[in-house]
Coordinates of C-alpha atoms in Angstrom, one line a residue:
X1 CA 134.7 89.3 91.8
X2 CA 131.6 91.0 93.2
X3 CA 129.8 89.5 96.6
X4 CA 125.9 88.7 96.3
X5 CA 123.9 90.5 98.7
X6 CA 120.8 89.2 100.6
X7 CA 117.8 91.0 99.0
X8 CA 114.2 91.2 100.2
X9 CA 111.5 90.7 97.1
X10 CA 107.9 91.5 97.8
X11 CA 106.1 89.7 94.7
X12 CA 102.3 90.7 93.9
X13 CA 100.0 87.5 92.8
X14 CA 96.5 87.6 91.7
X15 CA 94.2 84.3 91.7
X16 CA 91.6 84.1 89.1
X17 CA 89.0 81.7 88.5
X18 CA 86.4 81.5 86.0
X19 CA 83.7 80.6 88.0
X20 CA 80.5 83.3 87.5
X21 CA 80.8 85.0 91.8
X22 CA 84.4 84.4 91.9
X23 CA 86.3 88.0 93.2
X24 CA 89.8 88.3 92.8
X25 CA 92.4 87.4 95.2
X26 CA 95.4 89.0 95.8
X27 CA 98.3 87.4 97.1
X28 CA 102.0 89.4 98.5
X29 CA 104.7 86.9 98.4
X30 CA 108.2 88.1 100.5
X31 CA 111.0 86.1 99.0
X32 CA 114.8 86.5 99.7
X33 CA 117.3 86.1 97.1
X34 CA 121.1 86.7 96.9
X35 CA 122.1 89.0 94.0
X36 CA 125.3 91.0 93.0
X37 CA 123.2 94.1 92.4
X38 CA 119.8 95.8 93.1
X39 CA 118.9 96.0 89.5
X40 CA 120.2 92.1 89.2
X41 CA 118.0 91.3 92.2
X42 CA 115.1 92.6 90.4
X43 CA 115.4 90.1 87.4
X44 CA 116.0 88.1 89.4
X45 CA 113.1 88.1 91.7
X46 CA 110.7 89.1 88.1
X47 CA 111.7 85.4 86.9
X48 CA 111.1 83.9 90.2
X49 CA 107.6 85.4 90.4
X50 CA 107.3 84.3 86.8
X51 CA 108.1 80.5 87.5
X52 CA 104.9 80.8 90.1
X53 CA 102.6 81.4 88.1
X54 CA 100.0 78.6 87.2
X55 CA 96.9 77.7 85.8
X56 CA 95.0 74.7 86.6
X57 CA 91.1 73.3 86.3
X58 CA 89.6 73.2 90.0
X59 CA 87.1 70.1 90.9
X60 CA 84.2 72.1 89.9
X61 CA 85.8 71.9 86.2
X62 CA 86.5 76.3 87.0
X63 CA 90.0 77.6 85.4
X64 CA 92.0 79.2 88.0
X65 CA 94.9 81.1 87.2
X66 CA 97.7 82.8 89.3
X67 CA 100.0 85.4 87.8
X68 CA 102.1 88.0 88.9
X69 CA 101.0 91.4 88.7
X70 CA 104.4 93.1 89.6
X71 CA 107.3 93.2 91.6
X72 CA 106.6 95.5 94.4
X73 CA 109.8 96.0 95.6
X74 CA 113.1 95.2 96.4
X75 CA 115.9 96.1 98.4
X76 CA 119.0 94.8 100.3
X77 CA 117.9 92.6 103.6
X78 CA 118.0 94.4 106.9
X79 CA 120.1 91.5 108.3
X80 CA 122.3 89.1 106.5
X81 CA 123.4 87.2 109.7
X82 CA 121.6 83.3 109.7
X83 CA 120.2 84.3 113.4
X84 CA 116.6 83.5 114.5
X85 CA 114.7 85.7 114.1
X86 CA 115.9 88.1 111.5
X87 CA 114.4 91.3 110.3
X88 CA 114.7 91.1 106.9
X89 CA 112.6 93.8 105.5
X90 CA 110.7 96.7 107.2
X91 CA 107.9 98.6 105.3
X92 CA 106.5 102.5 106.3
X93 CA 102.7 103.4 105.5
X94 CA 100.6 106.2 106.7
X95 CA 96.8 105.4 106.4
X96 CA 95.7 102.3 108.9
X97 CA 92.8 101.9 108.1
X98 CA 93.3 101.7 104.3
X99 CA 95.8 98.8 105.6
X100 CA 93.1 97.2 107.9
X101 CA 91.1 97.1 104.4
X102 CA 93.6 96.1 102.4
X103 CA 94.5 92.9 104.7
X104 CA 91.4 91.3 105.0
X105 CA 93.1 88.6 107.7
X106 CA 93.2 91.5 110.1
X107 CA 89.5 91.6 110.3
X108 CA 89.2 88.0 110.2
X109 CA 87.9 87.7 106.7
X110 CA 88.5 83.9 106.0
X111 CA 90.5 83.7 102.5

């Protein structure tokens, strides 16, 4: 019988509302998730992004949905050891300031 690994998930959200000014928000959820293969650590990770999504009235009487968008990626965890801390999953990029846009906590943008 086949082991589970640790995998890493990273899960794409979006937040809608249906108030008239309201701009999307866009939500990157890192889950872990044991799994006896990549491609069943996928499904897995799909249906667990799938079982967050909701859709509820707000106190202004706005709808506000969040959905997932797609599963980003997913790959085994750096580190299965139960040690604090743990790198779990590391992530490459080339272009910093399309990431300084693209997270608007590093400028201080409140959410």
């Amino acid at each position: 019988m086949a082991t589970e690994t640790l995998y890493v998930a990273i899960l794409l959200f979006e937040s809608t509302s249906s108030a008239p000014d309201h701009r999307p928000l866009y939500r990157e959820d890192i889950v872990t998730l044991r799994a006896r293969s990549l491609r069943s650590a996928r499904d897995r990770a799909e249906r667990h992004g799938r079982a967050a999504e909701i859709s509820h009235m707000n106190q202004a009487g706005e709808e506000i949905k969040d959905r997932l968008l797609e599963v980003v990626d997913v790959a085994p965890a750096l580190d299965e050891t139960d040690t604090s801390p743990a790198d779990l999953y590391s992530r490459h990029f080339r272009d910093l300031t399309s990431y300084r846009r693209f997270d608007p906590l590093l400028d201080g943008e409140a959410l």
